[in-house]
PDB file of C-alpha atoms in Angstrom:
ATOM      1  CA  MET A   1       3.520  -6.202  20.224  1.00  0.00           C
ATOM      2  CA  ILE A   2       1.909  -5.301  17.066  1.00  0.00           C
ATOM      3  CA  LYS A   3      -1.683  -5.845  16.744  1.00  0.00           C
ATOM      4  CA  ASN A   4      -3.101  -3.311  13.796  1.00  0.00           C
ATOM      5  CA  VAL A   5      -0.844  -2.646  10.771  1.00  0.00           C
ATOM      6  CA  LEU A   6      -1.780  -0.353   7.703  1.00  0.00           C
ATOM      7  CA  THR A   7       0.676  -0.647   4.808  1.00  0.00           C
ATOM      8  CA  ILE A   8       0.341   1.899   2.050  1.00  0.00           C
ATOM      9  CA  ASP A   9       1.818   0.710  -1.010  1.00  0.00           C
ATOM     10  CA  ILE A  10       2.259   3.713  -3.169  1.00  0.00           C
ATOM     11  CA  ASP A  11       0.675   2.677  -6.300  1.00  0.00           C
ATOM     12  CA  PHE A  12      -2.466   3.325  -5.429  1.00  0.00           C
ATOM     13  CA  PHE A  13      -2.109   7.137  -6.247  1.00  0.00           C
ATOM     14  CA  MET A  14      -1.457   5.557  -9.716  1.00  0.00           C
ATOM     15  CA  LYS A  15      -4.973   5.739 -10.803  1.00  0.00           C
ATOM     16  CA  ASP A  16      -4.674   5.059 -14.568  1.00  0.00           C
ATOM     17  CA  LEU A  17      -2.468   2.209 -13.982  1.00  0.00           C
ATOM     18  CA  ILE A  18      -4.381  -0.537 -15.490  1.00  0.00           C
ATOM     19  CA  GLU A  19      -4.228   1.360 -18.689  1.00  0.00           C
ATOM     20  CA  TYR A  20      -0.258   1.855 -18.806  1.00  0.00           C
ATOM     21  CA  GLN A  21       1.521  -0.087 -17.014  1.00  0.00           C
ATOM     22  CA  GLN A  22       0.956  -2.715 -20.254  1.00  0.00           C
ATOM     23  CA  PHE A  23       3.623  -0.534 -21.123  1.00  0.00           C
ATOM     24  CA  VAL A  24       6.431  -1.232 -18.729  1.00  0.00           C
ATOM     25  CA  ASP A  25       9.218  -4.020 -19.091  1.00  0.00           C
ATOM     26  CA  ASP A  26       9.724  -5.303 -16.104  1.00  0.00           C
ATOM     27  CA  GLU A  27      12.518  -7.511 -17.511  1.00  0.00           C
ATOM     28  CA  ILE A  28      14.651  -4.428 -18.108  1.00  0.00           C
ATOM     29  CA  GLU A  29      17.145  -4.505 -14.754  1.00  0.00           C
ATOM     30  CA  ASN A  30      16.442  -0.569 -14.184  1.00  0.00           C
ATOM     31  CA  PRO A  31      13.848   0.834 -13.390  1.00  0.00           C
ATOM     32  CA  SER A  32      14.138   4.421 -14.687  1.00  0.00           C
ATOM     33  CA  LEU A  33      15.170   3.111 -17.480  1.00  0.00           C
ATOM     34  CA  ALA A  34      11.568   1.112 -18.165  1.00  0.00           C
ATOM     35  CA  TRP A  35       9.854   3.653 -17.030  1.00  0.00           C
ATOM     36  CA  ASP A  36      11.209   6.468 -19.342  1.00  0.00           C
ATOM     37  CA  ILE A  37      10.815   3.825 -22.490  1.00  0.00           C
ATOM     38  CA  ALA A  38       6.575   3.067 -21.385  1.00  0.00           C
ATOM     39  CA  LYS A  39       6.194   6.939 -21.425  1.00  0.00           C
ATOM     40  CA  MET A  40       7.835   7.002 -24.958  1.00  0.00           C
ATOM     41  CA  ARG A  41       4.874   4.168 -25.444  1.00  0.00           C
ATOM     42  CA  TYR A  42       2.311   5.453 -23.653  1.00  0.00           C
ATOM     43  CA  GLN A  43       2.955   8.452 -24.966  1.00  0.00           C
ATOM     44  CA  LYS A  44       0.622  10.352 -21.614  1.00  0.00           C
ATOM     45  CA  ASP A  45       1.980  11.811 -18.546  1.00  0.00           C
ATOM     46  CA  PHE A  46       1.616  10.305 -15.860  1.00  0.00           C
ATOM     47  CA  VAL A  47      -0.510  11.608 -12.855  1.00  0.00           C
ATOM     48  CA  VAL A  48      -1.191  10.900  -9.095  1.00  0.00           C
ATOM     49  CA  ASP A  49      -4.650  10.872  -7.973  1.00  0.00           C
ATOM     50  CA  GLU A  50      -3.361  14.073  -5.470  1.00  0.00           C
ATOM     51  CA  GLN A  51      -7.752  13.952  -3.588  1.00  0.00           C
ATOM     52  CA  ALA A  52      -6.015   9.814  -2.885  1.00  0.00           C
ATOM     53  CA  LEU A  53      -3.229  10.479  -1.496  1.00  0.00           C
ATOM     54  CA  LEU A  54      -4.889  14.249   0.438  1.00  0.00           C
ATOM     55  CA  TRP A  55      -7.810  11.102   1.432  1.00  0.00           C
ATOM     56  CA  VAL A  56      -4.465   8.563   2.546  1.00  0.00           C
ATOM     57  CA  LYS A  57      -2.555  11.494   4.775  1.00  0.00           C
ATOM     58  CA  GLU A  58      -6.056  11.949   6.615  1.00  0.00           C
ATOM     59  CA  LEU A  59      -6.180   8.782   7.441  1.00  0.00           C
ATOM     60  CA  ILE A  60      -2.776   8.892   8.909  1.00  0.00           C
ATOM     61  CA  LYS A  61      -3.833  11.988  10.821  1.00  0.00           C
ATOM     62  CA  LYS A  62      -6.897  10.498  12.214  1.00  0.00           C
ATOM     63  CA  LYS A  63      -5.640   6.745  13.212  1.00  0.00           C
ATOM     64  CA  CYS A  64      -2.342   6.995  13.166  1.00  0.00           C
ATOM     65  CA  ASP A  65      -1.208   8.734  16.120  1.00  0.00           C
ATOM     66  CA  ASN A  66       0.177   6.085  18.338  1.00  0.00           C
ATOM     67  CA  VAL A  67       2.774   4.433  15.938  1.00  0.00           C
ATOM     68  CA  LYS A  68       4.974   2.198  17.787  1.00  0.00           C
ATOM     69  CA  ARG A  69       6.712   1.019  14.192  1.00  0.00           C
ATOM     70  CA  PHE A  70       7.383   2.536  10.793  1.00  0.00           C
ATOM     71  CA  CYS A  71       9.593   2.114   7.483  1.00  0.00           C
ATOM     72  CA  ILE A  72       9.655   2.363   3.728  1.00  0.00           C
ATOM     73  CA  ILE A  73      10.595  -1.232   1.871  1.00  0.00           C
ATOM     74  CA  GLN A  74      10.811  -0.988  -1.708  1.00  0.00           C
ATOM     75  CA  GLU A  75       9.344  -4.155  -3.137  1.00  0.00           C
ATOM     76  CA  HIS A  76       6.406  -5.786  -1.339  1.00  0.00           C
ATOM     77  CA  ASP A  77       6.700  -8.849  -0.227  1.00  0.00           C
ATOM     78  CA  GLU A  78      10.054  -7.246   1.893  1.00  0.00           C
ATOM     79  CA  ILE A  79       6.767  -6.784   4.778  1.00  0.00           C
ATOM     80  CA  TYR A  80       6.537 -10.530   5.273  1.00  0.00           C
ATOM     81  CA  HIS A  81      10.077 -10.330   7.132  1.00  0.00           C
ATOM     82  CA  ILE A  82       9.591  -6.646   8.138  1.00  0.00           C
ATOM     83  CA  MET A  83       6.356  -7.878  10.216  1.00  0.00           C
ATOM     84  CA  LYS A  84       8.257 -10.875  11.357  1.00  0.00           C
ATOM     85  CA  SER A  85      10.925  -8.855  12.637  1.00  0.00           C
ATOM     86  CA  TRP A  86       8.400  -7.098  14.927  1.00  0.00           C
ATOM     87  CA  GLY A  87       6.625 -10.447  15.973  1.00  0.00           C
ATOM     88  CA  CYS A  88       3.345  -9.645  14.898  1.00  0.00           C
ATOM     89  CA  VAL A  89       1.063 -12.751  15.037  1.00  0.00           C
ATOM     90  CA  ASP A  90      -2.775 -12.590  14.118  1.00  0.00           C
ATOM     91  CA  ALA A  91      -2.476  -8.951  13.481  1.00  0.00           C
ATOM     92  CA  SER A  92      -4.974  -7.398  11.748  1.00  0.00           C
ATOM     93  CA  CYS A  93      -3.825  -6.126   7.921  1.00  0.00           C
ATOM     94  CA  THR A  94      -5.593  -2.621   5.760  1.00  0.00           C
ATOM     95  CA  ASN A  95      -3.303  -2.448   2.506  1.00  0.00           C
ATOM     96  CA  ILE A  96      -3.997   0.335   0.594  1.00  0.00           C
ATOM     97  CA  ASP A  97      -2.980  -0.691  -2.989  1.00  0.00           C
ATOM     98  CA  TYR A  98      -3.769  -0.758  -6.193  1.00  0.00           C
ATOM     99  CA  HIS A  99      -3.403  -4.458  -6.563  1.00  0.00           C
ATOM    100  CA  HIS A 100      -5.059  -6.433  -3.884  1.00  0.00           C
ATOM    101  CA  ASP A 101      -2.138  -8.833  -3.428  1.00  0.00           C
ATOM    102  CA  ILE A 102      -3.023 -12.229  -2.692  1.00  0.00           C
ATOM    103  CA  THR A 103      -2.348 -13.946  -4.902  1.00  0.00           C
ATOM    104  CA  TYR A 104      -3.002 -13.952  -9.223  1.00  0.00           C
ATOM    105  CA  GLN A 105      -2.486 -17.654  -9.577  1.00  0.00           C
ATOM    106  CA  GLN A 106       0.734 -17.962 -10.724  1.00  0.00           C
ATOM    107  CA  ASP A 107       3.916 -18.905  -9.208  1.00  0.00           C
ATOM    108  CA  ASP A 108       2.941 -19.135  -5.242  1.00  0.00           C
ATOM    109  CA  SER A 109       5.813 -22.298  -4.677  1.00  0.00           C
ATOM    110  CA  LYS A 110       7.333 -19.006  -2.825  1.00  0.00           C
ATOM    111  CA  LEU A 111       7.482 -15.603  -0.905  1.00  0.00           C
ATOM    112  CA  ASN A 112       6.675 -12.269  -4.139  1.00  0.00           C
ATOM    113  CA  ILE A 113       5.102  -9.044  -4.247  1.00  0.00           C
ATOM    114  CA  GLU A 114       1.628 -11.086  -5.967  1.00  0.00           C
ATOM    115  CA  ASN A 115       1.030 -13.649  -2.358  1.00  0.00           C
ATOM    116  CA  TRP A 116       2.266 -11.886   0.444  1.00  0.00           C
ATOM    117  CA  VAL A 117      -0.688 -11.721   1.637  1.00  0.00           C
ATOM    118  CA  LYS A 118      -1.718 -15.208   1.124  1.00  0.00           C
ATOM    119  CA  TYR A 119       2.069 -15.912   2.619  1.00  0.00           C
ATOM    120  CA  ALA A 120       1.375 -13.684   5.484  1.00  0.00           C
ATOM    121  CA  ARG A 121      -2.123 -15.262   6.235  1.00  0.00           C
ATOM    122  CA  LYS A 122      -0.208 -19.112   6.201  1.00  0.00           C
ATOM    123  CA  ASP A 123       2.346 -18.220   8.648  1.00  0.00           C
ATOM    124  CA  ASN A 124      -0.396 -16.876  11.429  1.00  0.00           C
ATOM    125  CA  LEU A 125       1.472 -13.297  11.156  1.00  0.00           C
ATOM    126  CA  ILE A 126      -2.154 -11.653   9.593  1.00  0.00           C
ATOM    127  CA  TYR A 127      -5.844 -12.922  11.290  1.00  0.00           C
ATOM    128  CA  SER A 128      -7.483  -9.832   9.083  1.00  0.00           C
ATOM    129  CA  TYR A 129      -7.359  -8.678   6.197  1.00  0.00           C
ATOM    130  CA  LEU A 130      -8.723  -4.740   5.038  1.00  0.00           C
ATOM    131  CA  TRP A 131      -7.958  -3.781   1.408  1.00  0.00           C
ATOM    132  CA  ILE A 132      -8.811  -0.798   0.020  1.00  0.00           C
ATOM    133  CA  HIS A 133      -8.236  -0.178  -3.250  1.00  0.00           C
ATOM    134  CA  GLN A 134      -8.848   1.751  -7.048  1.00  0.00           C
ATOM    135  CA  ASP A 135     -11.577   2.140  -8.489  1.00  0.00           C
ATOM    136  CA  GLY A 136      -9.988   0.466 -11.583  1.00  0.00           C
ATOM    137  CA  SER A 137      -8.531  -2.336  -9.173  1.00  0.00           C
ATOM    138  CA  GLU A 138      -8.602  -6.243 -10.478  1.00  0.00           C
ATOM    139  CA  MET A 139     -10.394  -8.081  -8.316  1.00  0.00           C
ATOM    140  CA  CYS A 140      -9.352 -11.247  -6.033  1.00  0.00           C
ATOM    141  CA  PHE A 141     -12.071 -13.333  -7.401  1.00  0.00           C
ATOM    142  CA  ASP A 142     -10.921 -16.342  -6.264  1.00  0.00           C
ATOM    143  CA  SER A 143      -9.145 -15.953  -2.966  1.00  0.00           C
ATOM    144  CA  PRO A 144      -7.657 -18.311  -0.571  1.00  0.00           C
ATOM    145  CA  ILE A 145      -9.020 -15.892   2.014  1.00  0.00           C
ATOM    146  CA  GLN A 146     -11.399 -14.136   3.300  1.00  0.00           C
ATOM    147  CA  TYR A 147     -10.925 -10.781   3.084  1.00  0.00           C
ATOM    148  CA  ILE A 148     -12.608  -6.685   3.110  1.00  0.00           C
ATOM    149  CA  HIS A 149     -12.245  -4.654   0.535  1.00  0.00           C
ATOM    150  CA  TYR A 150     -13.264  -0.723  -0.500  1.00  0.00           C
ATOM    151  CA  SER A 151     -12.615   1.581  -2.715  1.00  0.00           C
ATOM    152  CA  TRP A 152     -11.155   4.655  -1.200  1.00  0.00           C
ATOM    153  CA  LYS A 153     -14.214   6.798  -2.629  1.00  0.00           C
ATOM    154  CA  ASP A 154     -16.485   4.545  -0.605  1.00  0.00           C
ATOM    155  CA  LEU A 155     -15.854   4.907   2.546  1.00  0.00           C
ATOM    156  CA  THR A 156     -16.860   7.663   4.823  1.00  0.00           C
ATOM    157  CA  SER A 157     -15.589   9.372   7.551  1.00  0.00           C
ATOM    158  CA  LYS A 158     -18.099   7.407   9.415  1.00  0.00           C
ATOM    159  CA  ASP A 159     -16.539   4.260   8.343  1.00  0.00           C
ATOM    160  CA  ILE A 160     -13.114   5.729   8.801  1.00  0.00           C
ATOM    161  CA  ASP A 161     -13.893   6.067  12.544  1.00  0.00           C
ATOM    162  CA  LEU A 162     -14.546   2.476  13.169  1.00  0.00           C
ATOM    163  CA  ILE A 163     -11.423   1.544  11.526  1.00  0.00           C
ATOM    164  CA  PRO A 164      -8.667   0.737  14.416  1.00  0.00           C
ATOM    165  CA  GLU A 165      -6.240   3.120  15.377  1.00  0.00           C
ATOM    166  CA  TYR A 166      -3.017   1.376  14.003  1.00  0.00           C
ATOM    167  CA  ASP A 167       0.586   0.580  15.617  1.00  0.00           C
ATOM    168  CA  ALA A 168       2.509  -0.355  13.128  1.00  0.00           C
ATOM    169  CA  VAL A 169       2.866   1.844   8.994  1.00  0.00           C
ATOM    170  CA  VAL A 170       5.056   0.090   5.834  1.00  0.00           C
ATOM    171  CA  PHE A 171       5.532   2.602   2.871  1.00  0.00           C
ATOM    172  CA  CYS A 172       6.001   0.856  -0.131  1.00  0.00           C
ATOM    173  CA  VAL A 173       7.737   2.024  -3.325  1.00  0.00           C
ATOM    174  CA  SER A 174       7.330  -0.932  -6.111  1.00  0.00           C
ATOM    175  CA  LYS A 175       9.139   0.116  -8.415  1.00  0.00           C
ATOM    176  CA  TYR A 176       7.691  -1.309 -11.424  1.00  0.00           C
ATOM    177  CA  PHE A 177       4.288   0.156 -10.926  1.00  0.00           C
ATOM    178  CA  THR A 178       5.142   3.403  -9.950  1.00  0.00           C
ATOM    179  CA  PRO A 179       6.578   5.386 -11.516  1.00  0.00           C
ATOM    180  CA  TYR A 180      10.610   6.698 -11.153  1.00  0.00           C
ATOM    181  CA  LYS A 181       9.604  10.504 -10.675  1.00  0.00           C
ATOM    182  CA  TYR A 182       6.661   9.607  -7.869  1.00  0.00           C
ATOM    183  CA  TRP A 183       8.579   7.700  -6.231  1.00  0.00           C
ATOM    184  CA  SER A 184       9.261  10.271  -3.192  1.00  0.00           C
ATOM    185  CA  ILE A 185       5.405   9.924  -2.181  1.00  0.00           C
ATOM    186  CA  ALA A 186       6.758   7.012   0.124  1.00  0.00           C
ATOM    187  CA  GLU A 187       9.328  10.121   1.689  1.00  0.00           C
ATOM    188  CA  GLU A 188       6.163  11.945   1.682  1.00  0.00           C
ATOM    189  CA  LEU A 189       4.069  10.215   3.894  1.00  0.00           C
ATOM    190  CA  GLN A 190       6.735   8.501   6.365  1.00  0.00           C
ATOM    191  CA  SER A 191       7.646  12.803   6.843  1.00  0.00           C
ATOM    192  CA  TYR A 192       3.750  13.244   7.026  1.00  0.00           C
ATOM    193  CA  LEU A 193       3.555  10.345   9.474  1.00  0.00           C
ATOM    194  CA  ILE A 194       6.225  12.144  11.641  1.00  0.00           C
ATOM    195  CA  LYS A 195       4.408  15.051  11.766  1.00  0.00           C
ATOM    196  CA  VAL A 196       1.126  13.327  13.075  1.00  0.00           C
ATOM    197  CA  LEU A 197       3.121  10.982  15.745  1.00  0.00           C
ATOM    198  CA  ASN A 198       5.038  14.510  16.911  1.00  0.00           C
ATOM    199  CA  TYR A 199       2.314  16.523  17.292  1.00  0.00           C
ATOM    200  CA  SER A 200       0.683  13.711  18.783  1.00  0.00           C
ATOM    201  CA  SER A 201       2.810  14.049  21.582  1.00  0.00           C
ATOM    202  CA  VAL A 202       2.571  17.542  22.216  1.00  0.00           C
ATOM    203  CA  ILE A 203      -1.478  17.028  22.566  1.00  0.00           C
ATOM    204  CA  LYS A 204      -0.309  14.096  24.788  1.00  0.00           C
ATOM    205  CA  ASP A 205       1.654  16.742  27.051  1.00  0.00           C
ATOM    206  CA  ILE A 206      -0.708  19.034  27.158  1.00  0.00           C
ATOM    207  CA  LYS A 207      -3.504  16.544  28.295  1.00  0.00           C
ATOM    208  CA  ASN A 208      -0.726  15.165  30.929  1.00  0.00           C
TER     209      ASN A 208
END
């Protein structure tokens, strides 16, 4: 049974997201075109937080060597259906994300990318929620659920040691929150996870 889920939205690595998101038009059907227009308006390049990327890889290395399920999704509300298919019941969920995804008090009448955490909790897919974010992320001050949150910069190696081992990982692309030239980060992280799993298997074989 899946009890500890780690999900990583690659928009987390866009440390200036709050600054340039205003230039992205998510009503444009082609997200790569939307990002080309945004770059023209933003008049700067979109930069990845390389330190945060290294930190996430270190977390995967330390906490994901027993992972049994993993996948890449395009938009974050897809995780609700993934967790259902994996048989998640009252799982703990850690979300590394620029956004908290609990609710933004918009249209909560149906599941969407802004409220999947609220729905997953309501339908007993998850019980506890840890959100790891950037310094500039917007907090959820009127949350309908209790949750814990930290900027990744506040989590020391000792803090990470207290986080339980994960048995499932979901990588999310978030095409309207991540410039298209960085969508491949999801595949990069999944490949890194596979290397960690293979390495872990070798270590276990040697120990046996």
